[in-house]
């Protein structure tokens, strides 16, 4: 027979073990929660900062070489990803000719998407660019319906209709309306939707020609940015940016190079933070936060760049941002039902 004291000790040990398990479990939940908050904050800050810094370079510095800016940013990304891969901190797929041939059509659209984004951002204020980008969702939804036979529910179409209305009313009431900027932005919407739709078709084929049978985000960043460099150089000559670069005094300013380099790191930070945030939360939270993130971005764009606005234009912008959130929630509901 055990003495009474040992039974009391066993009971106490059991309680201590349970308390310890509860403590470990609660610490793990707190840690996961903190990781989700931190990754979401990093994603929001990097995505907002990237657009604002690009706008600062193109408008405040009056830099008339958007393609060259894109090339420099992509070059920074290639160097950083290559260094991280070399030291084994990340894994990337080797760039084989088979993979390059499969990926090249997507990359041409990717380059066009980045270039037109630079051109539109030079002429249009950040808030209106954010609202006009909603048109991409409309084009993508129509493309999904015809190419993939994917049907959306009435809530999604209602949100898309609100986006179109807000884009039209925003353009009409825009006090700093610029026809060239709006044209580039519309082209950008079509190219962005085309990139999204084409990527879905090419991804499966691309995975088949890789050594591991997979293509992660880091490999896509390296592939897209590496292939964009020769295409970007060709476009530099087509748009006659070489002559501008040889005469502009901006390239002799250390602060200008600092801002350009910062924009390159921010572009890479978006890729890393979006992967981290998506891993910590999920596609639904990611898309909803992305839509909500446009609200402070638009406000910051108006305040920082002293954009002239009216009550009607502000209402149109706000209407478009709310439509974006409504669209994200409608897509979440659609996913949960399918």
Short mmCIF file of C-alpha atoms in Angstrom, two decimals:
data_model
loop_
_atom_site.label_atom_id
_atom_site.label_comp_id
_atom_site.label_asym_id
_atom_site.label_seq_id
_atom_site.Cartn_x
_atom_site.Cartn_y
_atom_site.Cartn_z
CA UNK A 1 0.00 0.00 0.00
CA UNK A 2 1.15 3.52 -0.88
CA UNK A 3 1.37 6.02 1.87
CA UNK A 4 -1.23 8.83 1.78
CA UNK A 5 1.47 11.43 1.12
CA UNK A 6 2.49 9.85 -2.18
CA UNK A 7 -1.13 9.91 -3.45
CA UNK A 8 -1.31 13.62 -2.69
CA UNK A 9 1.97 14.10 -4.52
CA UNK A 10 0.64 12.23 -7.60
CA UNK A 11 -2.50 14.37 -7.64
CA UNK A 12 -0.46 17.53 -7.39
CA UNK A 13 1.86 16.33 -10.18
CA UNK A 14 -1.18 15.63 -12.38
CA UNK A 15 -2.57 19.10 -11.78
CA UNK A 16 0.82 20.65 -12.48
CA UNK A 17 1.13 18.66 -15.72
CA UNK A 18 -2.33 19.78 -16.87
CA UNK A 19 -1.55 23.40 -15.97
CA UNK A 20 1.72 23.11 -17.87
CA UNK A 21 -0.06 21.72 -20.95
CA UNK A 22 -2.63 24.55 -20.81
CA UNK A 23 0.17 27.11 -20.49
CA UNK A 24 2.06 25.67 -23.49
CA UNK A 25 -1.15 25.54 -25.55
CA UNK A 26 -2.09 29.13 -24.72
CA UNK A 27 1.45 30.32 -25.48
CA UNK A 28 1.28 28.58 -28.86
CA UNK A 29 -2.06 30.27 -29.67
CA UNK A 30 -0.66 33.68 -28.66
CA UNK A 31 2.45 33.06 -30.78
CA UNK A 32 0.37 32.11 -33.85
CA UNK A 33 -1.89 35.11 -33.31
CA UNK A 34 1.14 37.42 -33.03
CA UNK A 35 2.66 35.90 -36.18
CA UNK A 36 -0.58 36.56 -38.10
CA UNK A 37 -0.72 40.17 -36.88
CA UNK A 38 2.95 40.77 -37.61
CA UNK A 39 2.79 39.24 -41.10
CA UNK A 40 -0.39 41.19 -41.91
CA UNK A 41 1.21 44.42 -40.72
CA UNK A 42 4.35 43.73 -42.81
CA UNK A 43 2.24 42.99 -45.90
CA UNK A 44 0.16 46.18 -45.50
CA UNK A 45 3.18 48.42 -44.87
CA UNK A 46 5.25 47.02 -47.76
CA UNK A 47 2.42 47.12 -50.32
CA UNK A 48 1.38 50.68 -49.38
CA UNK A 49 4.97 51.92 -49.22
CA UNK A 50 5.84 50.45 -52.63
CA UNK A 51 3.11 52.41 -54.44
CA UNK A 52 3.81 55.62 -52.52
CA UNK A 53 7.59 55.41 -53.15
CA UNK A 54 7.02 54.75 -56.87
CA UNK A 55 4.69 57.74 -57.02
CA UNK A 56 7.32 59.84 -55.23
CA UNK A 57 10.04 58.83 -57.71
CA UNK A 58 7.90 59.35 -60.81
CA UNK A 59 6.04 62.53 -59.79
CA UNK A 60 7.94 64.36 -57.05
CA UNK A 61 11.33 63.72 -58.65
CA UNK A 62 9.68 64.03 -62.10
CA UNK A 63 11.59 60.95 -63.29
CA UNK A 64 10.53 60.23 -66.88
CA UNK A 65 11.94 56.72 -67.19
CA UNK A 66 9.41 54.31 -65.66
CA UNK A 67 10.83 51.33 -67.57
CA UNK A 68 14.31 51.99 -66.22
CA UNK A 69 12.87 52.20 -62.70
CA UNK A 70 11.20 48.81 -63.23
CA UNK A 71 14.47 47.28 -64.50
CA UNK A 72 16.41 48.55 -61.48
CA UNK A 73 13.78 47.28 -59.03
CA UNK A 74 13.72 43.84 -60.69
CA UNK A 75 17.53 43.72 -60.73
CA UNK A 76 17.59 44.35 -56.97
CA UNK A 77 15.08 41.52 -56.49
CA UNK A 78 17.15 39.10 -58.63
CA UNK A 79 20.35 39.90 -56.70
CA UNK A 80 18.72 39.51 -53.26
CA UNK A 81 16.88 36.25 -54.14
CA UNK A 82 20.04 34.79 -55.74
CA UNK A 83 22.13 35.62 -52.65
CA UNK A 84 19.51 34.14 -50.28
CA UNK A 85 19.30 31.00 -52.45
CA UNK A 86 23.11 30.70 -52.57
CA UNK A 87 23.34 30.70 -48.77
CA UNK A 88 20.52 28.15 -48.50
CA UNK A 89 18.05 30.47 -46.76
CA UNK A 90 15.43 29.88 -49.46
CA UNK A 91 14.95 27.26 -52.19
CA UNK A 92 14.54 28.16 -55.87
CA UNK A 93 14.22 26.12 -59.03
CA UNK A 94 17.11 26.28 -61.54
CA UNK A 95 16.24 28.30 -64.66
CA UNK A 96 16.27 25.73 -67.46
CA UNK A 97 15.50 26.44 -71.13
CA UNK A 98 12.36 24.29 -70.91
CA UNK A 99 11.06 26.37 -67.99
CA UNK A 100 11.98 29.66 -69.69
CA UNK A 101 10.16 28.68 -72.91
CA UNK A 102 7.02 27.74 -70.97
CA UNK A 103 7.13 30.90 -68.82
CA UNK A 104 8.08 33.48 -71.48
CA UNK A 105 4.50 34.30 -72.68
CA UNK A 106 3.43 34.99 -69.07
CA UNK A 107 6.54 37.10 -68.52
CA UNK A 108 5.78 39.31 -71.54
CA UNK A 109 2.38 40.10 -69.97
CA UNK A 110 4.07 40.59 -66.57
CA UNK A 111 6.49 43.17 -68.00
CA UNK A 112 3.65 44.97 -69.80
CA UNK A 113 1.69 45.02 -66.55
CA UNK A 114 4.58 46.61 -64.61
CA UNK A 115 5.41 49.15 -67.34
CA UNK A 116 1.82 50.36 -67.78
CA UNK A 117 1.49 50.59 -64.00
CA UNK A 118 4.52 52.91 -63.90
CA UNK A 119 3.17 55.05 -66.76
CA UNK A 120 -0.30 55.44 -65.22
CA UNK A 121 1.05 56.19 -61.72
CA UNK A 122 3.05 59.11 -63.10
CA UNK A 123 -0.09 60.88 -64.33
CA UNK A 124 -2.88 59.71 -61.97
CA UNK A 125 -3.14 60.20 -58.20
CA UNK A 126 -2.79 57.13 -55.97
CA UNK A 127 -6.43 57.09 -54.82
CA UNK A 128 -7.80 57.02 -58.37
CA UNK A 129 -5.28 54.37 -59.43
CA UNK A 130 -6.53 52.24 -56.53
CA UNK A 131 -10.17 52.67 -57.56
CA UNK A 132 -9.49 52.10 -61.28
CA UNK A 133 -7.62 48.88 -60.47
CA UNK A 134 -10.99 47.47 -59.40
CA UNK A 135 -11.84 47.21 -63.11
CA UNK A 136 -9.27 44.36 -63.22
CA UNK A 137 -11.64 42.28 -61.06
CA UNK A 138 -14.44 42.80 -63.58
CA UNK A 139 -12.28 41.70 -66.53
CA UNK A 140 -10.95 38.71 -64.56
CA UNK A 141 -14.47 37.59 -63.59
CA UNK A 142 -15.64 37.75 -67.22
CA UNK A 143 -12.49 35.90 -68.33
CA UNK A 144 -13.06 33.17 -65.74
CA UNK A 145 -16.62 32.75 -66.98
CA UNK A 146 -15.63 32.31 -70.65
CA UNK A 147 -12.25 30.56 -70.29
CA UNK A 148 -12.84 28.32 -67.25
CA UNK A 149 -16.65 28.13 -67.28
CA UNK A 150 -16.69 29.52 -63.74
CA UNK A 151 -19.95 31.13 -62.67
CA UNK A 152 -20.21 33.74 -59.91
CA UNK A 153 -23.18 34.43 -57.65
CA UNK A 154 -25.28 37.60 -57.65
CA UNK A 155 -23.36 39.21 -54.77
CA UNK A 156 -20.10 39.08 -56.73
CA UNK A 157 -21.70 40.62 -59.84
CA UNK A 158 -23.35 43.31 -57.69
CA UNK A 159 -19.95 44.22 -56.21
CA UNK A 160 -18.38 44.30 -59.68
CA UNK A 161 -21.19 46.58 -60.91
CA UNK A 162 -20.52 48.95 -57.97
CA UNK A 163 -16.82 48.96 -58.92
CA UNK A 164 -17.61 50.02 -62.49
CA UNK A 165 -19.93 52.80 -61.29
CA UNK A 166 -17.30 54.10 -58.84
CA UNK A 167 -14.57 54.04 -61.51
CA UNK A 168 -16.74 56.01 -63.98
CA UNK A 169 -17.96 58.54 -61.38
CA UNK A 170 -14.41 58.88 -60.01
CA UNK A 171 -13.05 59.65 -63.47
CA UNK A 172 -15.78 62.21 -64.19
CA UNK A 173 -15.22 64.05 -60.88
CA UNK A 174 -11.39 63.79 -60.91
CA UNK A 175 -10.06 67.36 -60.71
CA UNK A 176 -6.61 66.21 -61.90
CA UNK A 177 -7.95 64.05 -64.76
CA UNK A 178 -5.30 63.04 -67.29
CA UNK A 179 -6.34 61.21 -70.46
CA UNK A 180 -2.90 59.67 -71.02
CA UNK A 181 -2.76 58.32 -67.46
CA UNK A 182 -6.28 56.87 -67.65
CA UNK A 183 -5.47 55.18 -70.98
CA UNK A 184 -2.37 53.53 -69.51
CA UNK A 185 -4.37 52.43 -66.45
CA UNK A 186 -7.12 50.81 -68.56
CA UNK A 187 -4.45 48.93 -70.54
CA UNK A 188 -2.90 47.93 -67.21
CA UNK A 189 -6.23 46.49 -66.01
CA UNK A 190 -6.49 44.29 -69.12
CA UNK A 191 -2.86 43.15 -68.79
CA UNK A 192 -3.21 42.42 -65.04
CA UNK A 193 -6.36 40.34 -65.67
CA UNK A 194 -4.61 38.56 -68.57
CA UNK A 195 -1.63 37.78 -66.33
CA UNK A 196 -3.89 36.31 -63.65
CA UNK A 197 -5.83 34.18 -66.14
CA UNK A 198 -2.77 33.05 -68.11
CA UNK A 199 -0.85 32.18 -64.96
CA UNK A 200 -3.45 29.57 -64.03
CA UNK A 201 -2.98 27.79 -67.37
CA UNK A 202 0.83 27.99 -67.40
CA UNK A 203 1.50 27.04 -63.75
CA UNK A 204 0.62 23.35 -64.22
CA UNK A 205 2.79 23.09 -67.35
CA UNK A 206 5.66 24.93 -65.65
CA UNK A 207 5.59 22.54 -62.68
CA UNK A 208 5.99 19.57 -65.03
CA UNK A 209 9.27 20.88 -66.45
CA UNK A 210 10.89 21.70 -63.07
CA UNK A 211 13.23 19.24 -61.36
CA UNK A 212 11.22 19.10 -58.13
CA UNK A 213 7.81 19.15 -59.82
CA UNK A 214 6.94 22.32 -57.93
CA UNK A 215 7.28 26.09 -58.41
CA UNK A 216 7.26 28.15 -55.22
CA UNK A 217 6.87 31.92 -54.85
CA UNK A 218 10.63 32.53 -54.65
CA UNK A 219 11.21 30.67 -57.92
CA UNK A 220 8.45 32.70 -59.57
CA UNK A 221 10.01 35.97 -58.32
CA UNK A 222 13.42 34.92 -59.65
CA UNK A 223 11.97 33.68 -62.96
CA UNK A 224 9.76 36.71 -63.63
CA UNK A 225 12.35 39.31 -62.63
CA UNK A 226 15.25 37.64 -64.47
CA UNK A 227 13.31 37.30 -67.73
CA UNK A 228 12.01 40.85 -67.41
CA UNK A 229 15.52 42.36 -67.59
CA UNK A 230 16.26 41.76 -71.33
CA UNK A 231 12.67 42.65 -72.26
CA UNK A 232 12.95 45.83 -70.21
CA UNK A 233 16.20 46.84 -71.91
CA UNK A 234 14.53 46.45 -75.34
CA UNK A 235 11.61 48.63 -74.19
CA UNK A 236 14.08 51.25 -72.91
CA UNK A 237 15.32 51.73 -76.48
CA UNK A 238 11.78 51.56 -77.96
CA UNK A 239 10.55 54.35 -75.65
CA UNK A 240 13.83 56.29 -76.04
CA UNK A 241 14.66 56.33 -72.32
CA UNK A 242 18.39 55.95 -73.02
CA UNK A 243 18.74 59.55 -74.22
CA UNK A 244 16.82 60.81 -71.19
CA UNK A 245 19.02 58.84 -68.78
CA UNK A 246 22.19 60.23 -70.36
CA UNK A 247 21.05 63.83 -69.73
CA UNK A 248 19.05 63.77 -66.48
CA UNK A 249 20.86 65.18 -63.40
CA UNK A 250 18.83 62.90 -61.10
CA UNK A 251 21.26 59.99 -61.58
CA UNK A 252 23.97 62.08 -59.94
CA UNK A 253 21.96 62.45 -56.72
CA UNK A 254 22.82 59.86 -54.00
CA UNK A 255 19.40 60.38 -52.38
CA UNK A 256 17.66 59.47 -55.64
CA UNK A 257 19.59 56.18 -55.85
CA UNK A 258 18.72 55.52 -52.22
CA UNK A 259 15.00 55.95 -52.90
CA UNK A 260 15.22 53.79 -56.04
CA UNK A 261 17.02 51.03 -54.13
CA UNK A 262 14.43 51.25 -51.35
CA UNK A 263 11.68 50.73 -53.93
CA UNK A 264 13.49 47.60 -55.15
CA UNK A 265 13.64 46.14 -51.63
CA UNK A 266 9.98 47.05 -51.05
CA UNK A 267 8.98 45.17 -54.20
CA UNK A 268 10.71 42.09 -52.86
CA UNK A 269 9.24 42.68 -49.38
CA UNK A 270 5.74 42.46 -50.86
CA UNK A 271 6.49 38.99 -52.26
CA UNK A 272 7.97 37.74 -48.96
CA UNK A 273 5.36 39.32 -46.68
CA UNK A 274 2.41 38.20 -48.84
CA UNK A 275 3.71 34.60 -48.70
CA UNK A 276 4.18 34.85 -44.94
CA UNK A 277 0.75 36.41 -44.36
CA UNK A 278 -0.98 33.88 -46.64
CA UNK A 279 0.72 31.02 -44.77
CA UNK A 280 -0.27 32.41 -41.35
CA UNK A 281 -3.93 33.13 -42.21
CA UNK A 282 -5.50 31.99 -45.49
CA UNK A 283 -6.74 33.14 -48.88
CA UNK A 284 -9.97 34.69 -47.54
CA UNK A 285 -8.28 36.83 -44.86
CA UNK A 286 -5.53 37.75 -47.31
CA UNK A 287 -7.97 39.04 -49.94
CA UNK A 288 -10.09 40.93 -47.38
CA UNK A 289 -7.05 42.64 -45.78
CA UNK A 290 -5.79 43.50 -49.28
CA UNK A 291 -9.08 45.29 -49.99
CA UNK A 292 -9.14 47.08 -46.62
CA UNK A 293 -5.52 48.11 -47.13
CA UNK A 294 -6.55 50.30 -50.08
CA UNK A 295 -8.39 52.71 -47.76
CA UNK A 296 -5.34 54.04 -45.82
CA UNK A 297 -3.32 53.91 -49.06
CA UNK A 298 -5.80 56.20 -50.82
CA UNK A 299 -5.93 58.63 -47.88
CA UNK A 300 -2.12 58.70 -47.66
CA UNK A 301 -1.85 59.31 -51.42
CA UNK A 302 -4.20 62.30 -51.25
CA UNK A 303 -2.54 63.83 -48.15
CA UNK A 304 1.14 63.24 -49.00
CA UNK A 305 0.95 64.44 -52.61
CA UNK A 306 -1.51 67.32 -51.95
CA UNK A 307 -4.04 66.03 -54.48
CA UNK A 308 -6.82 68.52 -55.30
CA UNK A 309 -10.13 66.82 -54.67
CA UNK A 310 -13.82 67.56 -54.33
CA UNK A 311 -16.60 66.12 -52.20
CA UNK A 312 -17.97 64.26 -55.25
CA UNK A 313 -14.59 62.74 -56.12
CA UNK A 314 -13.88 61.77 -52.50
CA UNK A 315 -17.30 60.12 -52.32
CA UNK A 316 -16.59 58.20 -55.56
CA UNK A 317 -13.22 57.01 -54.23
CA UNK A 318 -14.76 55.92 -50.91
CA UNK A 319 -17.61 54.22 -52.80
CA UNK A 320 -15.06 52.30 -54.89
CA UNK A 321 -13.06 51.23 -51.84
CA UNK A 322 -16.21 49.98 -50.08
CA UNK A 323 -17.15 48.11 -53.27
CA UNK A 324 -13.73 46.44 -53.15
CA UNK A 325 -14.34 45.24 -49.58
CA UNK A 326 -17.85 44.08 -50.54
CA UNK A 327 -16.33 42.15 -53.48
CA UNK A 328 -13.77 40.43 -51.20
CA UNK A 329 -16.52 39.38 -48.76
CA UNK A 330 -18.72 38.13 -51.63
CA UNK A 331 -15.81 36.03 -52.95
CA UNK A 332 -15.25 34.64 -49.43
CA UNK A 333 -18.90 33.60 -49.23
CA UNK A 334 -18.71 32.11 -52.73
CA UNK A 335 -15.64 30.01 -51.78
CA UNK A 336 -17.28 28.75 -48.59
CA UNK A 337 -20.37 27.60 -50.53
CA UNK A 338 -18.45 25.86 -53.32
#
